[in-house]
mmCIF file of C-alpha atoms in Angstrom:
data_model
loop_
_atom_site.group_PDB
_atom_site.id
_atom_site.type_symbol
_atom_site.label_atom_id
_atom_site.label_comp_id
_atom_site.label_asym_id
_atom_site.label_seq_id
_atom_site.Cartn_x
_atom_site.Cartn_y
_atom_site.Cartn_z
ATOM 1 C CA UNK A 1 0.000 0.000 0.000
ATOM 2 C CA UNK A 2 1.362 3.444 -1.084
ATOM 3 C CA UNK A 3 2.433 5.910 2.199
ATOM 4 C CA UNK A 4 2.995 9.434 2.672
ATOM 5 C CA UNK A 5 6.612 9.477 3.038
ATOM 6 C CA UNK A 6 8.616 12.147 5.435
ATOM 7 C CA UNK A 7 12.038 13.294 6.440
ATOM 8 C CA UNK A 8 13.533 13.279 8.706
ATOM 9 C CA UNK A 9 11.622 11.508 11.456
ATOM 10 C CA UNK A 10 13.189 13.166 14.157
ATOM 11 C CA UNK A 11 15.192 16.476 14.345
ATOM 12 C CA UNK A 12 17.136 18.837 17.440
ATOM 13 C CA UNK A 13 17.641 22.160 16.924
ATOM 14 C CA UNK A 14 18.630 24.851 18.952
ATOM 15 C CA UNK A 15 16.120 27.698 18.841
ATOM 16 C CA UNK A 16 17.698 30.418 16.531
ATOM 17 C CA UNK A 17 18.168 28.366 13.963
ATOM 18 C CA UNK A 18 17.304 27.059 10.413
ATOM 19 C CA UNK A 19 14.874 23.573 10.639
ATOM 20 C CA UNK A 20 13.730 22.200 7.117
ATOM 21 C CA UNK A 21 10.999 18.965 6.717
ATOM 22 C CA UNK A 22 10.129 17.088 3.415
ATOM 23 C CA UNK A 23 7.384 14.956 2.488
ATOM 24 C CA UNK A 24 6.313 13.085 -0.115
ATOM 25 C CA UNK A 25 2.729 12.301 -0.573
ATOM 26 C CA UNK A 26 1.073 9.159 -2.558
ATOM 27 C CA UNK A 27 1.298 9.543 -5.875
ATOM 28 C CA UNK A 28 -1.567 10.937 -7.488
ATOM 29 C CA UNK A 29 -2.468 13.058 -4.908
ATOM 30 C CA UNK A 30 -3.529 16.798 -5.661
ATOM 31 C CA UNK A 31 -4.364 17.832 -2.012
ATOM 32 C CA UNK A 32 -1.556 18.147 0.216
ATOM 33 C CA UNK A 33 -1.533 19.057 3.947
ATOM 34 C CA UNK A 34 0.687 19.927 6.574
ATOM 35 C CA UNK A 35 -0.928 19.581 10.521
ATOM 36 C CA UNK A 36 1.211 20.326 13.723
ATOM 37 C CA UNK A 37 0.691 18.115 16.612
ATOM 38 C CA UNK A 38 1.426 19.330 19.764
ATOM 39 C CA UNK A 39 1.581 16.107 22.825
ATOM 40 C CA UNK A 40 -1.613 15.295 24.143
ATOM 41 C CA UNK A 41 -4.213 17.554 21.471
ATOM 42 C CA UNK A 42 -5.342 16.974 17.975
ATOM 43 C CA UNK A 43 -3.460 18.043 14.629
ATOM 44 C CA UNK A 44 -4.030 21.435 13.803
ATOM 45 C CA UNK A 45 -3.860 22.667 9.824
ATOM 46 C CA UNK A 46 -0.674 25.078 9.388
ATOM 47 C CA UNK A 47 -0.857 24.882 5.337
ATOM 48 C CA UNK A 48 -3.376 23.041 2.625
ATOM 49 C CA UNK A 49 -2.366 22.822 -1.003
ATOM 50 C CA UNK A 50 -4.320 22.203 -4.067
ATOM 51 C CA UNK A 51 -1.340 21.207 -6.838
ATOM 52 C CA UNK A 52 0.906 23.693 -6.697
ATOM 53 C CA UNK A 53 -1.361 26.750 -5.156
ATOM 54 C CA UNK A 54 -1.542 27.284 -1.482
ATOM 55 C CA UNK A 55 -5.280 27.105 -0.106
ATOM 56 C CA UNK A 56 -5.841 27.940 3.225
ATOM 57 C CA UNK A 57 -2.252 29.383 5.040
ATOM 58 C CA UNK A 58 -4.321 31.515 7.620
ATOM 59 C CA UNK A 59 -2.760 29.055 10.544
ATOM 60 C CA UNK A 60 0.895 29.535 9.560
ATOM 61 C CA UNK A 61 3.222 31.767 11.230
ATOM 62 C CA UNK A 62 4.431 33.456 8.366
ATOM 63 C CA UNK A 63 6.960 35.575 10.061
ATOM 64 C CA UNK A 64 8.954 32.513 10.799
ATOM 65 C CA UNK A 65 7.174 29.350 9.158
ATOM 66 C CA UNK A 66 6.934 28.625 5.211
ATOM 67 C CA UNK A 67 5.855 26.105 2.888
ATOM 68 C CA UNK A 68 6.252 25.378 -0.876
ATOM 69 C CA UNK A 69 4.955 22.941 -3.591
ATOM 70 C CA UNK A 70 7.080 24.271 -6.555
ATOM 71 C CA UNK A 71 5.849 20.927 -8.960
ATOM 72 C CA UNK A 72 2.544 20.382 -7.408
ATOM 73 C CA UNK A 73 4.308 16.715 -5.997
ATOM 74 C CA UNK A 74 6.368 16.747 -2.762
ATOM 75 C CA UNK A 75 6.393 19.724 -0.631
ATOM 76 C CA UNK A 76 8.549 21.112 2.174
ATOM 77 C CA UNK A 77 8.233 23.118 5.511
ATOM 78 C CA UNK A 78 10.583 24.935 7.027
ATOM 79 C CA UNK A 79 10.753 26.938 10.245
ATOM 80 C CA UNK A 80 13.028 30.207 10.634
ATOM 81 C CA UNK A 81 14.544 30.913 13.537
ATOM 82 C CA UNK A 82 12.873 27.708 15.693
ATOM 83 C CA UNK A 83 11.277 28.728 18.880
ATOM 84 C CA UNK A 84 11.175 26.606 22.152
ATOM 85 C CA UNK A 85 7.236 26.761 21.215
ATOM 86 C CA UNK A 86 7.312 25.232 17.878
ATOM 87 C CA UNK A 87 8.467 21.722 19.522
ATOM 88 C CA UNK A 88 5.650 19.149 18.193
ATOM 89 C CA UNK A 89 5.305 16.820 15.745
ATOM 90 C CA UNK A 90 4.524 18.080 11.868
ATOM 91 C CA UNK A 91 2.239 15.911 10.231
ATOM 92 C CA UNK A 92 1.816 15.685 6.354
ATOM 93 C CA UNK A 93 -1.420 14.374 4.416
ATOM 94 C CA UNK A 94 -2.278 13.601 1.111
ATOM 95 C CA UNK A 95 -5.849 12.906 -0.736
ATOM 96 C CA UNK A 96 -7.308 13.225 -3.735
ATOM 97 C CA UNK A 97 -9.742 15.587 -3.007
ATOM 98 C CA UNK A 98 -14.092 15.421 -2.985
ATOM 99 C CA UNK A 99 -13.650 14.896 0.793
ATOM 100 C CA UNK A 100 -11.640 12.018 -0.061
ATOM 101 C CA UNK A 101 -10.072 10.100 3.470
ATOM 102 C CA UNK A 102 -6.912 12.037 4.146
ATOM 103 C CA UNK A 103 -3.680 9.706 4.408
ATOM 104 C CA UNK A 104 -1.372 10.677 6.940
ATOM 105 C CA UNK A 105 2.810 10.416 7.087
ATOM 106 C CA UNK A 106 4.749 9.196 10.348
ATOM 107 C CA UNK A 107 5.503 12.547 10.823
ATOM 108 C CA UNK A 108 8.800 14.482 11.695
ATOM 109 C CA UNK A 109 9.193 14.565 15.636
ATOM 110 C CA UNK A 110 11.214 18.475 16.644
ATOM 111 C CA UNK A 111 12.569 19.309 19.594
ATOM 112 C CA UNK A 112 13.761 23.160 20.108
ATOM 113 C CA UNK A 113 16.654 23.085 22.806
ATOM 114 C CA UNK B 1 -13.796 28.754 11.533
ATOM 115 C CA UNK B 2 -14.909 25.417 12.457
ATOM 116 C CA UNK B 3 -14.938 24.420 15.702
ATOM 117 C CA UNK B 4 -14.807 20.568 16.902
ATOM 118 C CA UNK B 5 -15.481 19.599 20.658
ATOM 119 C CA UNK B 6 -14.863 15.937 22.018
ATOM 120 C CA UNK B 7 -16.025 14.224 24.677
ATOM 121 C CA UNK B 8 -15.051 12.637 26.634
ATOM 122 C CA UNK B 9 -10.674 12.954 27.197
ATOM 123 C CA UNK B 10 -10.181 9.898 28.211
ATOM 124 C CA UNK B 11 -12.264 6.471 28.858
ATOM 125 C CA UNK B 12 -12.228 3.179 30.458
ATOM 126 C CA UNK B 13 -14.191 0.395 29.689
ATOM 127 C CA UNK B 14 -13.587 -3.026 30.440
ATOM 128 C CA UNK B 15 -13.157 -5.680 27.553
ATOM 129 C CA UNK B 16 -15.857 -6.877 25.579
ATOM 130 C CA UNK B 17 -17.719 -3.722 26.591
ATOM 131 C CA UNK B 18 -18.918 -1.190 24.160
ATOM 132 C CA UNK B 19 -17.145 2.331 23.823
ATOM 133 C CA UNK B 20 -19.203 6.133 22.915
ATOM 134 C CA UNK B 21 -16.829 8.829 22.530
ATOM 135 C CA UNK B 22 -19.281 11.999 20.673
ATOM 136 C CA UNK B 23 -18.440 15.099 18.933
ATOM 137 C CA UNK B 24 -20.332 18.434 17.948
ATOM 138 C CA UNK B 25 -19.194 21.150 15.416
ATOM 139 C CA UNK B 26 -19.956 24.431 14.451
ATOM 140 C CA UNK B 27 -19.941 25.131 10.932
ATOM 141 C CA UNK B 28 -23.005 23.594 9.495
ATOM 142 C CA UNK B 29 -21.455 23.564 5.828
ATOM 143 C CA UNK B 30 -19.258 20.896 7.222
ATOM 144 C CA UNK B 31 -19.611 17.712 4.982
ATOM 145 C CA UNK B 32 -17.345 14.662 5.959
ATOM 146 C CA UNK B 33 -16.582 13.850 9.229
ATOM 147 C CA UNK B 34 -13.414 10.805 9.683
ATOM 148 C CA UNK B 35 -12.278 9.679 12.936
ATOM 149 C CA UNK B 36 -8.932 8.421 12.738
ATOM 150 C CA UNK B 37 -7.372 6.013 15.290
ATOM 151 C CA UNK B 38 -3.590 6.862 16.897
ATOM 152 C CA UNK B 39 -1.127 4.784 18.669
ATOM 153 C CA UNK B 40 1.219 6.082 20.671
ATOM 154 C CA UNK B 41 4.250 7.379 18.437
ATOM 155 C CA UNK B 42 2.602 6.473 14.971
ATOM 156 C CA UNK B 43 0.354 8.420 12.697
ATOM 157 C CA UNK B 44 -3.136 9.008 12.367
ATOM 158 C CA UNK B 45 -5.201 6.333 10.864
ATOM 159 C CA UNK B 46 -8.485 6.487 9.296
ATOM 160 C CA UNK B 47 -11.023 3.837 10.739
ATOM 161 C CA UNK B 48 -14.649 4.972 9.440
ATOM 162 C CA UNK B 49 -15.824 8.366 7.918
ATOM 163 C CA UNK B 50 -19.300 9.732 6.809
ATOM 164 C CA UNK B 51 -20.778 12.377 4.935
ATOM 165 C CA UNK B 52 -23.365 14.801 5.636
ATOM 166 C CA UNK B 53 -25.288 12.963 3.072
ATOM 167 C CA UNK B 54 -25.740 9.759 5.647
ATOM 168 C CA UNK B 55 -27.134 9.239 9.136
ATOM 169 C CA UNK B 56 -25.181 6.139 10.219
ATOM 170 C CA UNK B 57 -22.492 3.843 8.648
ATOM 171 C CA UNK B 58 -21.370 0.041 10.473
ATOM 172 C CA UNK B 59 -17.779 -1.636 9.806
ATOM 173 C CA UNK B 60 -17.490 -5.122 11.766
ATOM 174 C CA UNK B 61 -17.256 -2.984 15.279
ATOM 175 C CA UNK B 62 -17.537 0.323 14.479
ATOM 176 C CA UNK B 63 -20.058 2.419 13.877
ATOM 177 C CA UNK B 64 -20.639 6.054 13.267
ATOM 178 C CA UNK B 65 -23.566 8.231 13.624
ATOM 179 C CA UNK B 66 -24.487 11.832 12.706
ATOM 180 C CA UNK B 67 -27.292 14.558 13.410
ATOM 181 C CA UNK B 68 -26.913 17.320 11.124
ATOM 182 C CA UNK B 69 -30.043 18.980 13.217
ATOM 183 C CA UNK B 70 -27.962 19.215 16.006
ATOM 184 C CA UNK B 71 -24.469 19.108 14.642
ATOM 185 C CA UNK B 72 -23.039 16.364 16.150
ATOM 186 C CA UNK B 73 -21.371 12.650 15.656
ATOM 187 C CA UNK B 74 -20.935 9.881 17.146
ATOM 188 C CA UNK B 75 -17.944 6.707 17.542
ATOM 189 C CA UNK B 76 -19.288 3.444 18.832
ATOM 190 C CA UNK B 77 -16.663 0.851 19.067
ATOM 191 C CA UNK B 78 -19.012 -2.807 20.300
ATOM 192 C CA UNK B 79 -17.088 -6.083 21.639
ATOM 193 C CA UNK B 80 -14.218 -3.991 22.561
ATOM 194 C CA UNK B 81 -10.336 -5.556 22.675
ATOM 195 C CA UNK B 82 -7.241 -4.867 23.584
ATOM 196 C CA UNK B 83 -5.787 -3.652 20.459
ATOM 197 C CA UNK B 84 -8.670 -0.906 20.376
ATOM 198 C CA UNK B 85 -6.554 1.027 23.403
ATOM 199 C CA UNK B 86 -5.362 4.418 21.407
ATOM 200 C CA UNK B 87 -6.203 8.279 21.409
ATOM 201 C CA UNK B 88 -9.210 8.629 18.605
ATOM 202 C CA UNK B 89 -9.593 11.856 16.791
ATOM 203 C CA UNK B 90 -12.886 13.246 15.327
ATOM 204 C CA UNK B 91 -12.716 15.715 12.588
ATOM 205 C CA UNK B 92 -15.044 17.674 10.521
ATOM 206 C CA UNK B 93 -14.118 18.999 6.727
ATOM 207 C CA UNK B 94 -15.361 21.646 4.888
ATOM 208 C CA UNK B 95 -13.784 22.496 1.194
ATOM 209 C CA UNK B 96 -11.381 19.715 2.282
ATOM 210 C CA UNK B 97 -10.007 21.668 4.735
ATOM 211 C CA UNK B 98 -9.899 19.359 8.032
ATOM 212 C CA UNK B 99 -10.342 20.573 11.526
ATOM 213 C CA UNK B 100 -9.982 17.774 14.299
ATOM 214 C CA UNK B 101 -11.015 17.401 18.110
ATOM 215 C CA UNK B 102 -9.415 17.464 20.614
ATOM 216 C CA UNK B 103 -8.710 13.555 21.255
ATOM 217 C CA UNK B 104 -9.936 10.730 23.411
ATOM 218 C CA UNK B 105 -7.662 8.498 25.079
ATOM 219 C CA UNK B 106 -9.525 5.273 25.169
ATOM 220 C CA UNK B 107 -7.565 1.937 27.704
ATOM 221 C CA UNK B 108 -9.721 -1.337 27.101
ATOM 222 C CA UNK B 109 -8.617 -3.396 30.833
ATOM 223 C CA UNK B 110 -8.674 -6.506 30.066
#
């Protein structure tokens, strides 16, 4: 069965500095997603993409967090400088849209020292 | 912005028991609600979704239900086992944007 597929899994960084995540959704998939997961409460949307385009941002730090899409395939996240806050686990999804079941990766664990 | 609540945080019920956990939401455009299944340390998995468009849906164990009227949805997990012991998220989409509760942390004792 085809997975969302992310990188790294896990990742330390000392706040201040440069943190970058990639994932790779199932092929196919137009809809792309990134959630953050903080211990102990539900995923919450930072990003949504349709292709290429960026759909819904509103929940992304944009002083410090972006995303891109560039060939409407994988995608990749990156924070700028980390903050001791931003420790959680990033989540990517894929679908293929219509309210289609969203598929989830293993997700990229941070921790901000 | 939609809003999901979820009750309850956590539950208890002994094996072989049945399992409720319930969810409202706010936005009434809301179409397709999943509730996906997650074990400690591993990602979200979908077990059962439904769309606005249905009352109830039954896999094996599971079974969801849904009142548009009154904006909420509900998980019932029969015969439960061992293996069922996880955090389960609701979630409710509109234009396939996502918004999820805030977890239940459900232990099956054995």
């Amino acid at each position: 069965e085809a997975e969302v597929a992310q990188s790294p899994r896990y990742k330390i960084t000392e706040k201040s500095q440069a943190v970058a995540f990639w994932c790779d959704p199932i092929s196919g998939h137009a809809t792309l997603y990134w959630y953050r997961q903080i211990l102990g409460q539900g995923p919450e949307l930072l990003v949504q993409f349709q292709d290429e385009s960026v759909v819904d941002d509103s929940q992304l730090p944009k002083d410090r967090f972006s995303a891109e899409r560039l060939k409407g395939v994988d995608s990749t996240l990156k924070i700028q400088p980390a903050e001791l806050g931003d420790s959680a686990m990033y989540l990517c999804a894929s679908g293929v849209g219509n309210n289609s079941p969203l598929h989830f990766g293993n997700g990229t664990r941070l921790t901000v020292t | 912005g939609e809003n999901v609540e979820q009750h309850p945080s956590t539950l208890s019920v002994q094996e072989g028991d049945s399992a409720v956990i319930k969810c409202t939401y706010s936005d009434s455009a809301s179409n397709y609600f999943p509730w996906y299944k997650q074990e400690l340390g591993k990602r979200p998995q979908l077990i059962i979704d439904i769309r606005s468009n249905v009352g109830e849906k039954k896999d094996q164990r599971i079974a969801v239900t849904l009142n548009k009227t009154a904006k909420h949805f509900s998980l019932h997990i029969t015969e439960t086992q061992p293996e069922d012991s996880a955090v389960y998220f609701c979630a409710a989409s509109r234009n396939e944007k996502l918004t999820f509760g805030t977890g239940t942390r459900l232990t099956i004792i054995p």
